[in-house]
Amino acid sequence: MNIDFNLFMNDIVRQARQEMDAAGYEQLTTIDDVEAAFQRSGTTLVMVNSVCGCAGGIARPAATHAVHYDKRPDHLVTVFAGQDKEATAEARQYFEGYPPSSPSFALLKDGKICTMVERHEIEGHEPTAVINKLQASFEKYCEEI
């Protein structure tokens, strides 16, 4: 069987982006997108997306379901590690004190990092555990919507 790797990867990336769009996350694909989004007042959940299995099987489902909660971030955004490299690098500059990690989640308030759920807290865990971590962050930093 002969599979074109680039076509295969493009399909995976397209599907991963569509999942985040359907969940209501704004795609940040440029440095300008990141700067504009992170200048907004209020809370912003940033999902650092990737093509790995733990992103597809754990992080993206958690991103979709965690926001169905009484308290939730004002803004939902995503950057795609390995795809939108400059946007991801710019976003990571805001995650002070945390090493690069994907997939991961960062919760910002008025452009300042509050907390993160890093890859080691995602990989090997159930989506419900990640949802619980995210919702605990929402409880602490977000307002009821």
mmCIF file with all atom_site columns, C-alpha atoms in Angstrom:
data_model
loop_
_atom_site.group_PDB
_atom_site.id
_atom_site.type_symbol
_atom_site.label_atom_id
_atom_site.label_alt_id
_atom_site.label_comp_id
_atom_site.label_asym_id
_atom_site.label_entity_id
_atom_site.label_seq_id
_atom_site.pdbx_PDB_ins_code
_atom_site.Cartn_x
_atom_site.Cartn_y
_atom_site.Cartn_z
_atom_site.occupancy
_atom_site.B_iso_or_equiv
_atom_site.pdbx_formal_charge
_atom_site.auth_seq_id
_atom_site.auth_comp_id
_atom_site.auth_asym_id
_atom_site.auth_atom_id
_atom_site.pdbx_PDB_model_num
ATOM 1   C CA . MET A 1 1   ? 0.000   0.000  0.000  1.00 0.00 ? 1   MET A CA 1
ATOM 2   C CA . ASN A 1 2   ? 1.362   3.407  -0.972 1.00 0.00 ? 2   ASN A CA 1
ATOM 3   C CA . ILE A 1 3   ? 0.179   6.334  1.165  1.00 0.00 ? 3   ILE A CA 1
ATOM 4   C CA . ASP A 1 4   ? 1.176   9.923  0.481  1.00 0.00 ? 4   ASP A CA 1
ATOM 5   C CA . PHE A 1 5   ? 2.383   11.062 3.914  1.00 0.00 ? 5   PHE A CA 1
ATOM 6   C CA . ASN A 1 6   ? 1.791   14.772 3.222  1.00 0.00 ? 6   ASN A CA 1
ATOM 7   C CA . LEU A 1 7   ? -1.798  14.180 2.119  1.00 0.00 ? 7   LEU A CA 1
ATOM 8   C CA . PHE A 1 8   ? -2.354  12.009 5.186  1.00 0.00 ? 8   PHE A CA 1
ATOM 9   C CA . MET A 1 9   ? -0.947  14.680 7.539  1.00 0.00 ? 9   MET A CA 1
ATOM 10  C CA . ASN A 1 10  ? -2.896  17.465 5.842  1.00 0.00 ? 10  ASN A CA 1
ATOM 11  C CA . ASP A 1 11  ? -6.074  15.494 6.459  1.00 0.00 ? 11  ASP A CA 1
ATOM 12  C CA . ILE A 1 12  ? -5.209  15.008 10.145 1.00 0.00 ? 12  ILE A CA 1
ATOM 13  C CA . VAL A 1 13  ? -4.409  18.716 10.570 1.00 0.00 ? 13  VAL A CA 1
ATOM 14  C CA . ARG A 1 14  ? -7.616  19.739 8.790  1.00 0.00 ? 14  ARG A CA 1
ATOM 15  C CA . GLN A 1 15  ? -9.682  17.446 11.012 1.00 0.00 ? 15  GLN A CA 1
ATOM 16  C CA . ALA A 1 16  ? -7.955  18.713 14.172 1.00 0.00 ? 16  ALA A CA 1
ATOM 17  C CA . ARG A 1 17  ? -8.650  22.328 13.181 1.00 0.00 ? 17  ARG A CA 1
ATOM 18  C CA . GLN A 1 18  ? -12.281 21.508 12.373 1.00 0.00 ? 18  GLN A CA 1
ATOM 19  C CA . GLU A 1 19  ? -12.759 19.907 15.795 1.00 0.00 ? 19  GLU A CA 1
ATOM 20  C CA . MET A 1 20  ? -11.592 23.095 17.504 1.00 0.00 ? 20  MET A CA 1
ATOM 21  C CA . ASP A 1 21  ? -13.717 25.302 15.219 1.00 0.00 ? 21  ASP A CA 1
ATOM 22  C CA . ALA A 1 22  ? -16.785 23.199 15.983 1.00 0.00 ? 22  ALA A CA 1
ATOM 23  C CA . ALA A 1 23  ? -16.083 23.542 19.719 1.00 0.00 ? 23  ALA A CA 1
ATOM 24  C CA . GLY A 1 24  ? -16.070 27.342 19.398 1.00 0.00 ? 24  GLY A CA 1
ATOM 25  C CA . TYR A 1 25  ? -12.328 28.027 19.567 1.00 0.00 ? 25  TYR A CA 1
ATOM 26  C CA . GLU A 1 26  ? -10.841 30.828 17.480 1.00 0.00 ? 26  GLU A CA 1
ATOM 27  C CA . GLN A 1 27  ? -7.819  29.759 15.409 1.00 0.00 ? 27  GLN A CA 1
ATOM 28  C CA . LEU A 1 28  ? -4.778  31.995 15.974 1.00 0.00 ? 28  LEU A CA 1
ATOM 29  C CA . THR A 1 29  ? -2.491  31.419 13.007 1.00 0.00 ? 29  THR A CA 1
ATOM 30  C CA . THR A 1 30  ? -0.282  34.522 13.030 1.00 0.00 ? 30  THR A CA 1
ATOM 31  C CA . ILE A 1 31  ? 1.677   36.574 15.542 1.00 0.00 ? 31  ILE A CA 1
ATOM 32  C CA . ASP A 1 32  ? -0.800  39.429 15.007 1.00 0.00 ? 32  ASP A CA 1
ATOM 33  C CA . ASP A 1 33  ? -3.709  37.081 15.791 1.00 0.00 ? 33  ASP A CA 1
ATOM 34  C CA . VAL A 1 34  ? -2.063  36.067 19.073 1.00 0.00 ? 34  VAL A CA 1
ATOM 35  C CA . GLU A 1 35  ? -1.238  39.627 20.100 1.00 0.00 ? 35  GLU A CA 1
ATOM 36  C CA . ALA A 1 36  ? -4.770  40.824 19.378 1.00 0.00 ? 36  ALA A CA 1
ATOM 37  C CA . ALA A 1 37  ? -6.397  37.903 21.209 1.00 0.00 ? 37  ALA A CA 1
ATOM 38  C CA . PHE A 1 38  ? -4.167  38.166 24.263 1.00 0.00 ? 38  PHE A CA 1
ATOM 39  C CA . GLN A 1 39  ? -4.803  41.912 24.601 1.00 0.00 ? 39  GLN A CA 1
ATOM 40  C CA . ARG A 1 40  ? -8.494  41.302 25.261 1.00 0.00 ? 40  ARG A CA 1
ATOM 41  C CA . SER A 1 41  ? -9.685  41.859 28.793 1.00 0.00 ? 41  SER A CA 1
ATOM 42  C CA . GLY A 1 42  ? -11.048 38.948 30.767 1.00 0.00 ? 42  GLY A CA 1
ATOM 43  C CA . THR A 1 43  ? -10.080 35.289 30.774 1.00 0.00 ? 43  THR A CA 1
ATOM 44  C CA . THR A 1 44  ? -8.782  33.399 27.756 1.00 0.00 ? 44  THR A CA 1
ATOM 45  C CA . LEU A 1 45  ? -8.352  29.652 27.466 1.00 0.00 ? 45  LEU A CA 1
ATOM 46  C CA . VAL A 1 46  ? -5.589  28.768 25.004 1.00 0.00 ? 46  VAL A CA 1
ATOM 47  C CA . MET A 1 47  ? -5.521  25.222 23.683 1.00 0.00 ? 47  MET A CA 1
ATOM 48  C CA . VAL A 1 48  ? -2.107  24.384 22.196 1.00 0.00 ? 48  VAL A CA 1
ATOM 49  C CA . ASN A 1 49  ? -3.161  21.831 19.602 1.00 0.00 ? 49  ASN A CA 1
ATOM 50  C CA . SER A 1 50  ? -0.997  19.144 18.004 1.00 0.00 ? 50  SER A CA 1
ATOM 51  C CA . VAL A 1 51  ? -1.270  16.080 15.777 1.00 0.00 ? 51  VAL A CA 1
ATOM 52  C CA . CYS A 1 52  ? -0.283  13.556 18.453 1.00 0.00 ? 52  CYS A CA 1
ATOM 53  C CA . GLY A 1 53  ? -2.633  10.880 19.695 1.00 0.00 ? 53  GLY A CA 1
ATOM 54  C CA . CYS A 1 54  ? -3.099  12.440 23.129 1.00 0.00 ? 54  CYS A CA 1
ATOM 55  C CA . ALA A 1 55  ? -4.291  15.657 21.459 1.00 0.00 ? 55  ALA A CA 1
ATOM 56  C CA . GLY A 1 56  ? -6.896  13.796 19.412 1.00 0.00 ? 56  GLY A CA 1
ATOM 57  C CA . GLY A 1 57  ? -7.945  11.301 22.054 1.00 0.00 ? 57  GLY A CA 1
ATOM 58  C CA . ILE A 1 58  ? -7.729  13.405 25.197 1.00 0.00 ? 58  ILE A CA 1
ATOM 59  C CA . ALA A 1 59  ? -6.994  17.135 24.793 1.00 0.00 ? 59  ALA A CA 1
ATOM 60  C CA . ARG A 1 60  ? -9.431  18.091 22.024 1.00 0.00 ? 60  ARG A CA 1
ATOM 61  C CA . PRO A 1 61  ? -12.337 16.155 23.595 1.00 0.00 ? 61  PRO A CA 1
ATOM 62  C CA . ALA A 1 62  ? -11.491 17.812 26.940 1.00 0.00 ? 62  ALA A CA 1
ATOM 63  C CA . ALA A 1 63  ? -11.373 21.227 25.245 1.00 0.00 ? 63  ALA A CA 1
ATOM 64  C CA . THR A 1 64  ? -14.813 20.597 23.776 1.00 0.00 ? 64  THR A CA 1
ATOM 65  C CA . HIS A 1 65  ? -16.495 19.385 26.944 1.00 0.00 ? 65  HIS A CA 1
ATOM 66  C CA . ALA A 1 66  ? -14.793 21.442 29.676 1.00 0.00 ? 66  ALA A CA 1
ATOM 67  C CA . VAL A 1 67  ? -16.449 24.676 28.556 1.00 0.00 ? 67  VAL A CA 1
ATOM 68  C CA . HIS A 1 68  ? -19.910 23.293 29.306 1.00 0.00 ? 68  HIS A CA 1
ATOM 69  C CA . TYR A 1 69  ? -19.703 24.610 32.849 1.00 0.00 ? 69  TYR A CA 1
ATOM 70  C CA . ASP A 1 70  ? -21.262 27.417 34.880 1.00 0.00 ? 70  ASP A CA 1
ATOM 71  C CA . LYS A 1 71  ? -17.987 29.328 34.986 1.00 0.00 ? 71  LYS A CA 1
ATOM 72  C CA . ARG A 1 72  ? -15.968 29.473 31.810 1.00 0.00 ? 72  ARG A CA 1
ATOM 73  C CA . PRO A 1 73  ? -13.414 31.675 30.079 1.00 0.00 ? 73  PRO A CA 1
ATOM 74  C CA . ASP A 1 74  ? -14.543 34.764 28.211 1.00 0.00 ? 74  ASP A CA 1
ATOM 75  C CA . HIS A 1 75  ? -12.512 33.767 25.154 1.00 0.00 ? 75  HIS A CA 1
ATOM 76  C CA . LEU A 1 76  ? -11.566 30.386 23.640 1.00 0.00 ? 76  LEU A CA 1
ATOM 77  C CA . VAL A 1 77  ? -8.565  30.314 21.307 1.00 0.00 ? 77  VAL A CA 1
ATOM 78  C CA . THR A 1 78  ? -6.161  27.754 19.883 1.00 0.00 ? 78  THR A CA 1
ATOM 79  C CA . VAL A 1 79  ? -2.696  27.731 18.358 1.00 0.00 ? 79  VAL A CA 1
ATOM 80  C CA . PHE A 1 80  ? -1.396  24.722 16.456 1.00 0.00 ? 80  PHE A CA 1
ATOM 81  C CA . ALA A 1 81  ? 2.098   23.590 17.444 1.00 0.00 ? 81  ALA A CA 1
ATOM 82  C CA . GLY A 1 82  ? 4.145   22.355 14.503 1.00 0.00 ? 82  GLY A CA 1
ATOM 83  C CA . GLN A 1 83  ? 1.765   23.995 12.032 1.00 0.00 ? 83  GLN A CA 1
ATOM 84  C CA . ASP A 1 84  ? 1.490   27.680 12.926 1.00 0.00 ? 84  ASP A CA 1
ATOM 85  C CA . LYS A 1 85  ? 4.977   27.894 14.385 1.00 0.00 ? 85  LYS A CA 1
ATOM 86  C CA . GLU A 1 86  ? 5.295   31.671 14.716 1.00 0.00 ? 86  GLU A CA 1
ATOM 87  C CA . ALA A 1 87  ? 1.871   32.017 16.354 1.00 0.00 ? 87  ALA A CA 1
ATOM 88  C CA . THR A 1 88  ? 2.652   29.178 18.755 1.00 0.00 ? 88  THR A CA 1
ATOM 89  C CA . ALA A 1 89  ? 6.032   30.693 19.664 1.00 0.00 ? 89  ALA A CA 1
ATOM 90  C CA . GLU A 1 90  ? 4.367   34.055 20.317 1.00 0.00 ? 90  GLU A CA 1
ATOM 91  C CA . ALA A 1 91  ? 1.689   32.457 22.506 1.00 0.00 ? 91  ALA A CA 1
ATOM 92  C CA . ARG A 1 92  ? 4.309   30.570 24.502 1.00 0.00 ? 92  ARG A CA 1
ATOM 93  C CA . GLN A 1 93  ? 6.001   33.849 25.410 1.00 0.00 ? 93  GLN A CA 1
ATOM 94  C CA . TYR A 1 94  ? 2.935   34.575 27.550 1.00 0.00 ? 94  TYR A CA 1
ATOM 95  C CA . PHE A 1 95  ? 3.207   31.240 29.390 1.00 0.00 ? 95  PHE A CA 1
ATOM 96  C CA . GLU A 1 96  ? 5.909   32.533 31.722 1.00 0.00 ? 96  GLU A CA 1
ATOM 97  C CA . GLY A 1 97  ? 7.340   29.886 34.015 1.00 0.00 ? 97  GLY A CA 1
ATOM 98  C CA . TYR A 1 98  ? 6.107   26.966 31.904 1.00 0.00 ? 98  TYR A CA 1
ATOM 99  C CA . PRO A 1 99  ? 8.199   25.057 29.340 1.00 0.00 ? 99  PRO A CA 1
ATOM 100 C CA . PRO A 1 100 ? 6.842   24.493 25.817 1.00 0.00 ? 100 PRO A CA 1
ATOM 101 C CA . SER A 1 101 ? 4.308   21.679 25.875 1.00 0.00 ? 101 SER A CA 1
ATOM 102 C CA . SER A 1 102 ? 1.830   20.346 23.361 1.00 0.00 ? 102 SER A CA 1
ATOM 103 C CA . PRO A 1 103 ? -0.884  19.586 23.648 1.00 0.00 ? 103 PRO A CA 1
ATOM 104 C CA . SER A 1 104 ? -1.541  21.853 26.597 1.00 0.00 ? 104 SER A CA 1
ATOM 105 C CA . PHE A 1 105 ? -3.933  24.445 27.934 1.00 0.00 ? 105 PHE A CA 1
ATOM 106 C CA . ALA A 1 106 ? -3.102  27.884 29.296 1.00 0.00 ? 106 ALA A CA 1
ATOM 107 C CA . LEU A 1 107 ? -5.553  30.073 31.147 1.00 0.00 ? 107 LEU A CA 1
ATOM 108 C CA . LEU A 1 108 ? -4.802  33.778 30.884 1.00 0.00 ? 108 LEU A CA 1
ATOM 109 C CA . LYS A 1 109 ? -6.472  36.675 32.644 1.00 0.00 ? 109 LYS A CA 1
ATOM 110 C CA . ASP A 1 110 ? -5.984  40.090 31.043 1.00 0.00 ? 110 ASP A CA 1
ATOM 111 C CA . GLY A 1 111 ? -3.067  38.630 29.073 1.00 0.00 ? 111 GLY A CA 1
ATOM 112 C CA . LYS A 1 112 ? -1.260  37.206 32.125 1.00 0.00 ? 112 LYS A CA 1
ATOM 113 C CA . ILE A 1 113 ? -0.797  33.492 32.775 1.00 0.00 ? 113 ILE A CA 1
ATOM 114 C CA . CYS A 1 114 ? -2.888  32.091 35.624 1.00 0.00 ? 114 CYS A CA 1
ATOM 115 C CA . THR A 1 115 ? -2.267  28.377 35.207 1.00 0.00 ? 115 THR A CA 1
ATOM 116 C CA . MET A 1 116 ? -1.531  25.637 32.707 1.00 0.00 ? 116 MET A CA 1
ATOM 117 C CA . VAL A 1 117 ? -2.463  22.047 32.109 1.00 0.00 ? 117 VAL A CA 1
ATOM 118 C CA . GLU A 1 118 ? 0.695   20.633 30.563 1.00 0.00 ? 118 GLU A CA 1
ATOM 119 C CA . ARG A 1 119 ? 1.218   17.605 28.347 1.00 0.00 ? 119 ARG A CA 1
ATOM 120 C CA . HIS A 1 120 ? 2.302   15.426 31.279 1.00 0.00 ? 120 HIS A CA 1
ATOM 121 C CA . GLU A 1 121 ? -1.109  16.156 32.846 1.00 0.00 ? 121 GLU A CA 1
ATOM 122 C CA . ILE A 1 122 ? -2.855  15.114 29.611 1.00 0.00 ? 122 ILE A CA 1
ATOM 123 C CA . GLU A 1 123 ? -0.918  12.188 28.131 1.00 0.00 ? 123 GLU A CA 1
ATOM 124 C CA . GLY A 1 124 ? -1.919  8.925  29.780 1.00 0.00 ? 124 GLY A CA 1
ATOM 125 C CA . HIS A 1 125 ? -4.912  10.450 31.556 1.00 0.00 ? 125 HIS A CA 1
ATOM 126 C CA . GLU A 1 126 ? -8.605  10.147 30.799 1.00 0.00 ? 126 GLU A CA 1
ATOM 127 C CA . PRO A 1 127 ? -10.361 13.104 29.145 1.00 0.00 ? 127 PRO A CA 1
ATOM 128 C CA . THR A 1 128 ? -12.538 13.470 32.266 1.00 0.00 ? 128 THR A CA 1
ATOM 129 C CA . ALA A 1 129 ? -9.432  14.065 34.407 1.00 0.00 ? 129 ALA A CA 1
ATOM 130 C CA . VAL A 1 130 ? -8.349  16.869 32.075 1.00 0.00 ? 130 VAL A CA 1
ATOM 131 C CA . ILE A 1 131 ? -11.876 18.289 32.041 1.00 0.00 ? 131 ILE A CA 1
ATOM 132 C CA . ASN A 1 132 ? -11.843 18.304 35.853 1.00 0.00 ? 132 ASN A CA 1
ATOM 133 C CA . LYS A 1 133 ? -8.487  20.150 35.920 1.00 0.00 ? 133 LYS A CA 1
ATOM 134 C CA . LEU A 1 134 ? -9.751  22.737 33.451 1.00 0.00 ? 134 LEU A CA 1
ATOM 135 C CA . GLN A 1 135 ? -13.019 23.256 35.290 1.00 0.00 ? 135 GLN A CA 1
ATOM 136 C CA . ALA A 1 136 ? -11.156 23.663 38.595 1.00 0.00 ? 136 ALA A CA 1
ATOM 137 C CA . SER A 1 137 ? -9.205  26.462 36.897 1.00 0.00 ? 137 SER A CA 1
ATOM 138 C CA . PHE A 1 138 ? -12.431 27.994 35.606 1.00 0.00 ? 138 PHE A CA 1
ATOM 139 C CA . GLU A 1 139 ? -13.869 27.844 39.106 1.00 0.00 ? 139 GLU A CA 1
ATOM 140 C CA . LYS A 1 140 ? -10.896 29.758 40.465 1.00 0.00 ? 140 LYS A CA 1
ATOM 141 C CA . TYR A 1 141 ? -10.315 32.356 37.723 1.00 0.00 ? 141 TYR A CA 1
ATOM 142 C CA . CYS A 1 142 ? -13.485 32.729 35.622 1.00 0.00 ? 142 CYS A CA 1
ATOM 143 C CA . GLU A 1 143 ? -16.861 34.354 36.105 1.00 0.00 ? 143 GLU A CA 1
ATOM 144 C CA . GLU A 1 144 ? -20.213 32.631 35.752 1.00 0.00 ? 144 GLU A CA 1
ATOM 145 C CA . ILE A 1 145 ? -21.647 32.989 32.257 1.00 0.00 ? 145 ILE A CA 1
#
